[in-house]
Short mmCIF file of C-alpha atoms in Angstrom, two decimals:
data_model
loop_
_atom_site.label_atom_id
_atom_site.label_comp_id
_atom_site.label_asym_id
_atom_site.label_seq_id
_atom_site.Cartn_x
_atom_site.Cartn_y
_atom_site.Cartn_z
CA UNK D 92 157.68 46.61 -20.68
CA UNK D 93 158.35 42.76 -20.71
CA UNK D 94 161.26 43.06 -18.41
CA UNK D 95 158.68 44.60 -16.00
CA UNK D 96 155.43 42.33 -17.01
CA UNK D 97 157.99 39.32 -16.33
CA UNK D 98 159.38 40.57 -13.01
CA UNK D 99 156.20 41.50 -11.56
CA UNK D 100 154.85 37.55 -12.59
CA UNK D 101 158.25 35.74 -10.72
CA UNK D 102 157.90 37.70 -7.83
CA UNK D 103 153.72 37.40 -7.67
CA UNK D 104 154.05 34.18 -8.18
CA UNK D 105 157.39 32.63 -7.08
CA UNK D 106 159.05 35.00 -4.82
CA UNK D 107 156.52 36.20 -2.34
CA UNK D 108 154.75 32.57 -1.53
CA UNK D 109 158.54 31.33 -0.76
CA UNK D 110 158.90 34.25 1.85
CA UNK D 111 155.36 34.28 3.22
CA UNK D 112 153.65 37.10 5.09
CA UNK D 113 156.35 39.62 7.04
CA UNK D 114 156.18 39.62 10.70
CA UNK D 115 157.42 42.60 12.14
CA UNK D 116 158.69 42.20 14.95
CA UNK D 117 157.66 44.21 18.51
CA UNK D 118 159.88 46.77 18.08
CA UNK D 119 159.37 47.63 14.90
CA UNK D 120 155.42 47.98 15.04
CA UNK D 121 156.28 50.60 17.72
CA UNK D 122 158.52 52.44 15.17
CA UNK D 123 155.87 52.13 12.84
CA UNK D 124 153.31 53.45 15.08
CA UNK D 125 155.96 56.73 16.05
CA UNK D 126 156.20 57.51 12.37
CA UNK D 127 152.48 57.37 11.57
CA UNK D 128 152.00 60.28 14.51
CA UNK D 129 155.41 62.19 12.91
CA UNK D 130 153.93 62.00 9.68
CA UNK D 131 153.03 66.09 9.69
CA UNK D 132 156.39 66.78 10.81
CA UNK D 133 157.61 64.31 7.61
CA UNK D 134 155.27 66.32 5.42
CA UNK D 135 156.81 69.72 6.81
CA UNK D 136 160.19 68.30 6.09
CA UNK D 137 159.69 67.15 2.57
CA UNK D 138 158.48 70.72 1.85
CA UNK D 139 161.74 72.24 3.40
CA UNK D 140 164.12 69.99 1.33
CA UNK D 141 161.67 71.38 -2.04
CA UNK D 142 162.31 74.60 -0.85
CA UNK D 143 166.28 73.65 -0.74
CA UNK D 144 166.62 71.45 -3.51
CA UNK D 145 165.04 74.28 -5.79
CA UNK D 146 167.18 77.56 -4.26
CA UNK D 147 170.39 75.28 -5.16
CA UNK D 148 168.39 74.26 -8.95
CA UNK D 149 167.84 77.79 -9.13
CA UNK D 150 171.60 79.04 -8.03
CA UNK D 151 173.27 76.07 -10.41
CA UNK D 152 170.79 77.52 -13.20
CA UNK D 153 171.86 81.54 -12.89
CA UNK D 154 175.83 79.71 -12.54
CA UNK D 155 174.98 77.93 -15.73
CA UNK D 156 172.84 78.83 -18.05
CA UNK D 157 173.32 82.72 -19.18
CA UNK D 158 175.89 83.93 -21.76
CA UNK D 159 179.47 84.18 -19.57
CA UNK D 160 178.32 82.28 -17.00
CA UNK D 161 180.81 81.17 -14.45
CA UNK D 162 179.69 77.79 -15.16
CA UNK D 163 180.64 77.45 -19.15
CA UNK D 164 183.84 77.24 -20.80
CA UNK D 165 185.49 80.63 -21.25
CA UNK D 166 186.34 80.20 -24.52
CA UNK D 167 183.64 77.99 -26.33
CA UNK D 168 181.25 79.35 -24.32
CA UNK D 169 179.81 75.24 -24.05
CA UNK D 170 178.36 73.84 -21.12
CA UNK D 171 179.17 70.00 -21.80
CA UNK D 172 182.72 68.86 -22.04
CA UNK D 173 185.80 70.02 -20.45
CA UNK D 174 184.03 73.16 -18.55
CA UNK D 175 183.92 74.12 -15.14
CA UNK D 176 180.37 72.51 -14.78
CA UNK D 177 181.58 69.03 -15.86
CA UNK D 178 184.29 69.63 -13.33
CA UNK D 179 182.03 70.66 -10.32
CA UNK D 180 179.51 67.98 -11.07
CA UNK D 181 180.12 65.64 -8.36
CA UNK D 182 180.01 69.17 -5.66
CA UNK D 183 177.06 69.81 -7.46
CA UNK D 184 175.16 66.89 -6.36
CA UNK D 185 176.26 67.01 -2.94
CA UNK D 186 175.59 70.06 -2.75
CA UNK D 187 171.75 69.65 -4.28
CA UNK D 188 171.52 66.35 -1.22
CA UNK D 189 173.20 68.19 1.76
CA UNK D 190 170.54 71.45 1.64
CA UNK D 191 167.98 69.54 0.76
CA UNK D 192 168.92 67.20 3.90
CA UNK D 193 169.45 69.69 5.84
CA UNK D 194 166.17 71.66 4.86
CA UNK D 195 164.56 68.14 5.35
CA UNK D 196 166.30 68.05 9.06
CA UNK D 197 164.83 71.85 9.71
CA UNK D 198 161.51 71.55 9.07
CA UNK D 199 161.02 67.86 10.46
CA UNK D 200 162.58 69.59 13.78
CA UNK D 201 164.99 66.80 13.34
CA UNK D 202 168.12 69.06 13.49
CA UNK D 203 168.10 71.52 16.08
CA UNK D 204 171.85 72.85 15.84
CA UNK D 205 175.39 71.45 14.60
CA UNK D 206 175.46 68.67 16.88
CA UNK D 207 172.39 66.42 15.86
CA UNK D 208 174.65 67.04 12.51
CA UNK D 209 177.13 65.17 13.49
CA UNK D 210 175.09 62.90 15.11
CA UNK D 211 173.27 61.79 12.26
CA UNK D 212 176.48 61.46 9.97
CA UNK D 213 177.78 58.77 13.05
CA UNK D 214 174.61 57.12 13.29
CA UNK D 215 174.86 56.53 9.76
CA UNK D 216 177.86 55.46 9.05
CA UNK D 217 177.96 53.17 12.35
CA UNK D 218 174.88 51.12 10.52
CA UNK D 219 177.60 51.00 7.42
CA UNK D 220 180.15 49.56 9.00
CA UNK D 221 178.97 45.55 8.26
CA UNK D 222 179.17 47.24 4.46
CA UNK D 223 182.19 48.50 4.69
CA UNK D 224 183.94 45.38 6.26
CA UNK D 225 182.34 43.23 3.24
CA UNK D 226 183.27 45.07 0.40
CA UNK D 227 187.08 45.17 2.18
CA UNK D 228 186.90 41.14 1.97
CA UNK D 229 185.24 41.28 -1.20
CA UNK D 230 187.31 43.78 -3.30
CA UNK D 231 190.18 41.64 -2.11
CA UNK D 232 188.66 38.58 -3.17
CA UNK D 233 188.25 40.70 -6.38
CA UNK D 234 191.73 41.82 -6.91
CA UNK D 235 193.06 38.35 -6.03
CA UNK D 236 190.97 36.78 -8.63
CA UNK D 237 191.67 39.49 -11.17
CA UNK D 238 195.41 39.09 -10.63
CA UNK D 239 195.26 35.44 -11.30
CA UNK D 240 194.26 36.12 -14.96
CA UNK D 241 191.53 32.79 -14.90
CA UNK D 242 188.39 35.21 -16.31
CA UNK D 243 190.41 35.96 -19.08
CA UNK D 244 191.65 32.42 -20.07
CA UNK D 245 188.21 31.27 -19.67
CA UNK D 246 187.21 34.04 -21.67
CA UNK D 247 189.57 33.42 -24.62
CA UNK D 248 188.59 29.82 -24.23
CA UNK D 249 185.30 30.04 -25.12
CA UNK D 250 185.47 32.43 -27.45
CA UNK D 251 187.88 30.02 -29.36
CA UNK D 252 185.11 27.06 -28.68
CA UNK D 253 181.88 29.21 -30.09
CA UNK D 254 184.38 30.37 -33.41
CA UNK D 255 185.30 26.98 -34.07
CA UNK D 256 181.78 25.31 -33.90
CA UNK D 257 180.67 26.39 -37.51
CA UNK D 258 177.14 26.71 -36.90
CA UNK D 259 174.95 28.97 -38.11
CA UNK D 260 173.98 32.71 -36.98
CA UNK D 261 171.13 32.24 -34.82
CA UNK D 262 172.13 29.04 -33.24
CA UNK D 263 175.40 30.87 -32.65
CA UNK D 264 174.16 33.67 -31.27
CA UNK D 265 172.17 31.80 -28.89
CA UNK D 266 175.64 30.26 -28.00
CA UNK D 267 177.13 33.35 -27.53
CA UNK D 268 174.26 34.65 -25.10
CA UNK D 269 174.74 31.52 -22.96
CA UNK D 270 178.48 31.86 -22.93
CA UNK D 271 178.19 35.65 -21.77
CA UNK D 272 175.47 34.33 -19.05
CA UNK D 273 178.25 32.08 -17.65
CA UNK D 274 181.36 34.52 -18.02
CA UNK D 275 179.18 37.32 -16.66
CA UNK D 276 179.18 35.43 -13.21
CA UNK D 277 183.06 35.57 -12.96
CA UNK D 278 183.89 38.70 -14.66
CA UNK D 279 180.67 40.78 -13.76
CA UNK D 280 182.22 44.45 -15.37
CA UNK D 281 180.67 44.78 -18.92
CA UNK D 282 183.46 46.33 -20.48
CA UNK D 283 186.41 44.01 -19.70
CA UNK D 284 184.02 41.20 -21.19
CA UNK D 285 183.16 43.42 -24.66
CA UNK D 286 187.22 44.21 -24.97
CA UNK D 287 187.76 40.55 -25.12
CA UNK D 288 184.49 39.43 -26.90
CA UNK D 289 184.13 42.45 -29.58
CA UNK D 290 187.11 41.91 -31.53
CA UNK D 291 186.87 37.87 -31.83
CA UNK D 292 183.50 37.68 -32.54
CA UNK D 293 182.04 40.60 -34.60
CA UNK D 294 184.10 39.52 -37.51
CA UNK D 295 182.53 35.97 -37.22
CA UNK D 296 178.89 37.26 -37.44
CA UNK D 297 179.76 39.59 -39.72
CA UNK D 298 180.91 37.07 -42.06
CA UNK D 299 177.81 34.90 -41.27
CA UNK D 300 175.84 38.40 -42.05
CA UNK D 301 174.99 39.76 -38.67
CA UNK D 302 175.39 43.32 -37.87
CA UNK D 303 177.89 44.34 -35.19
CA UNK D 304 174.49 46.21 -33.23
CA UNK D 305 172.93 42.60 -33.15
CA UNK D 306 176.16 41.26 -31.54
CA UNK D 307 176.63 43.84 -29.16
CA UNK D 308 172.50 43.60 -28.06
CA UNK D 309 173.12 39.81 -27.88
CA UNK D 310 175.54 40.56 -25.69
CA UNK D 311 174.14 42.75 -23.21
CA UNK D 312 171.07 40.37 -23.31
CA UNK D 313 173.80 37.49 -21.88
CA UNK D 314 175.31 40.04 -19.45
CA UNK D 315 171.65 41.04 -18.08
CA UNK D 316 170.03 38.47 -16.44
CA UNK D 317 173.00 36.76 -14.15
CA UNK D 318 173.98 40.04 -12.68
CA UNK D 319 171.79 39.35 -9.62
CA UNK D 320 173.58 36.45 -8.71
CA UNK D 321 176.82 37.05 -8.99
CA UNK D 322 178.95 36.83 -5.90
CA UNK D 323 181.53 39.47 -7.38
CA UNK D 324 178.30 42.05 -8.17
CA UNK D 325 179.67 45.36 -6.48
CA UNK D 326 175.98 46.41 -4.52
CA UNK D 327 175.44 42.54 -3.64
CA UNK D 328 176.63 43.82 0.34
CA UNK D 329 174.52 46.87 0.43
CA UNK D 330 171.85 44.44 -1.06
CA UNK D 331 172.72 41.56 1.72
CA UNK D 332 172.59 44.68 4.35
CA UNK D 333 168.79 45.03 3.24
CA UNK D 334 167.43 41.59 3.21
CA UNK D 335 169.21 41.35 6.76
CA UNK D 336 167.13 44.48 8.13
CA UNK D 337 164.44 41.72 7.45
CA UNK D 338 165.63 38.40 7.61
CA UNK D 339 168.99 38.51 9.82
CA UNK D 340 170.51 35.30 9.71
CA UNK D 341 170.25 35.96 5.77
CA UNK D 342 174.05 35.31 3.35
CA UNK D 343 174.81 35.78 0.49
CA UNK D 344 173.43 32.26 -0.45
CA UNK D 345 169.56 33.71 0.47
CA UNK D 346 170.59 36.50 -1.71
CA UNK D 347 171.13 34.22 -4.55
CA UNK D 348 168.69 31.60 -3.92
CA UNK D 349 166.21 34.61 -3.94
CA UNK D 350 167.60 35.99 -7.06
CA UNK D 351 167.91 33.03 -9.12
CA UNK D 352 163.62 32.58 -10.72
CA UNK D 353 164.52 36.56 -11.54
CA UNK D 354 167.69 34.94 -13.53
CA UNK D 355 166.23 31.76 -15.26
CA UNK D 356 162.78 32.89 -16.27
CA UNK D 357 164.27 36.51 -17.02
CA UNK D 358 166.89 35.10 -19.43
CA UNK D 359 164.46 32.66 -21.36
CA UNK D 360 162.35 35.75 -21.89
CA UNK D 361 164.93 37.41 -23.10
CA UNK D 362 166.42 35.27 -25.52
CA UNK D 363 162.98 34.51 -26.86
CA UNK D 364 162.30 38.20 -27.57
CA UNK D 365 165.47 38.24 -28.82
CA UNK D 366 164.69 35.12 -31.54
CA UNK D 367 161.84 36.54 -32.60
CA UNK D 368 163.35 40.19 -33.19
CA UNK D 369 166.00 38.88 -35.26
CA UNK D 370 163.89 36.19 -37.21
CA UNK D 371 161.76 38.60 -37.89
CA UNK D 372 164.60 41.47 -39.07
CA UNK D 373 163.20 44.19 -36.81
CA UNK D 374 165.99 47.13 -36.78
CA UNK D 375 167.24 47.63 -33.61
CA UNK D 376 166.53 51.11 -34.27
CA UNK D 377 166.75 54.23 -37.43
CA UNK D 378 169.23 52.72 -39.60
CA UNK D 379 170.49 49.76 -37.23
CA UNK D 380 169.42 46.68 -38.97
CA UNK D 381 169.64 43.39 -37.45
CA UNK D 382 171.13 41.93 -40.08
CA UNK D 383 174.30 43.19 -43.02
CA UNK D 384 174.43 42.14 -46.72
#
């Protein structure tokens, strides 16, 4: 609720004066005006892809649910775990989007045989391939960086530097949040940052009387707000592919200048909620107090 109350304020008041009023341009009012008279044929297609979307609910359902089903584990007879349903999850899915899709294409009278099929699959991925070329650069970027080993030694450096301050819990806390807002920029995966932070620094709070649920939400309080502006975040090119639908001389730099109210005045409201909570020794939830004896 404050994440949301917060957002909705930056971009009200920050965001949306910067960028101004859009101005669509020509072609795109004429668009606009072609899917406002194809909006019964939308309406007709929505109701196809229900109709699809709930024969494939229903068929996963009779696969699933009774005693022997195809669907469970022959032997426990459970439906979560190692079972044929965890294994054809990821068919699942596509299955659930492709008849739904298709029922969509049907009734819209967008798909009138194979063809228009494939058509739509090449249309697609021809708008993807700006994406795709990114990520390539970026993942090597990525791999480069990850190879060099520097997130880690600048990880293990600042762990060493918040250990060795001998300060007290809050104010170290709050030092641990701002180191995790910094490291979170070069090493943007949560869990390669927890492996290295979890096992240096839980015994320090402990010691100091913190819990080890109080670390770990400090933590992913640090790790929240400076995902946005992150050059190595993984969806920052399908995000840049967006803005550029609008704005399209628009880098990765607009992305971040964009991005970076949502970071500042995010983060401060975070770490004050965060104060507050653990000055005031609210659990973090049944049985997960803030702090330990």
């Amino acid at each position: 609720i404050v994440l949301s109350i917060v957002a909705a304020v930056v971009t009200d008041r920050i965001i949306e004066p910067r960028l101004g009023a859009y101005q669509a341009e020509t072609g795109a009012a004429e668009e606009e005006t072609q899917d406002q008279e194809a909006a019964a044929a939308e309406g007709r297609g929505l109701q196809y892809a229900l109709y699809g979307f709930l024969g494939i609910l229903v068929l996963v359902l009779l696969l699933t649910l009774p005693p022997g089903a195809p669907l469970r584990d022959p032997e426990t007879g459970s439906i979560i775990g190692n079972t044929p349903f965890m294994d054809s999850l990821i068919f699942i899915i596509t299955l659930f989007f492709l008849i739904a899709g298709i029922g969509y294409g049907i009734g819209a009278k967008t798909l009138q045989g194979s063809g228009d099929i494939i058509k739509g699959v090449n249309k697609t991925f021809a708008g993807l391939s700006g994406l795709i070329f990114m990520l390539l650069m970026i993942s090597q970027f990525i791999a480069f960086f990850n190879f060099s080993r520097m997130p880690q030694v600048v990880a293990v450096w600042m762990a060493d530097t918040l250990e060795q301050a001998n300060i007290g819990a809050l104010p170290l806390l709050i030092g641990f949040v701002g180191v995790i807002m910094i490291l979170n920029i070069i090493i943007p995966n949560v869990i390669p940052k927890w492996a290295i932070f979890a096992p240096i620094f839980i015994p320090v709070f402990m010691r100091l009387g913190v819990a080890p649920q109080t670390v770990l939400a400090a933590y992913r309080l640090g790790d929240s707000p400076t995902n946005v502006i992150t050059p190595l975040m993984v969806y920052l090119p399908f995000v840049l592919t967006i803005v550029q639908r609008y704005q399209k001389d628009a880098g990765i730099g607009t992305v971040v200048a964009l991005m970076l109210p949502y970071t500042l005045i995010i983060g401060i409201a975070w770490l004050l909620l965060f104060i507050i909570w653990f000055v005031l020794g609210i659990p973090l939830g049944p049985g997960y107090p803030v702090s330990v004896p």
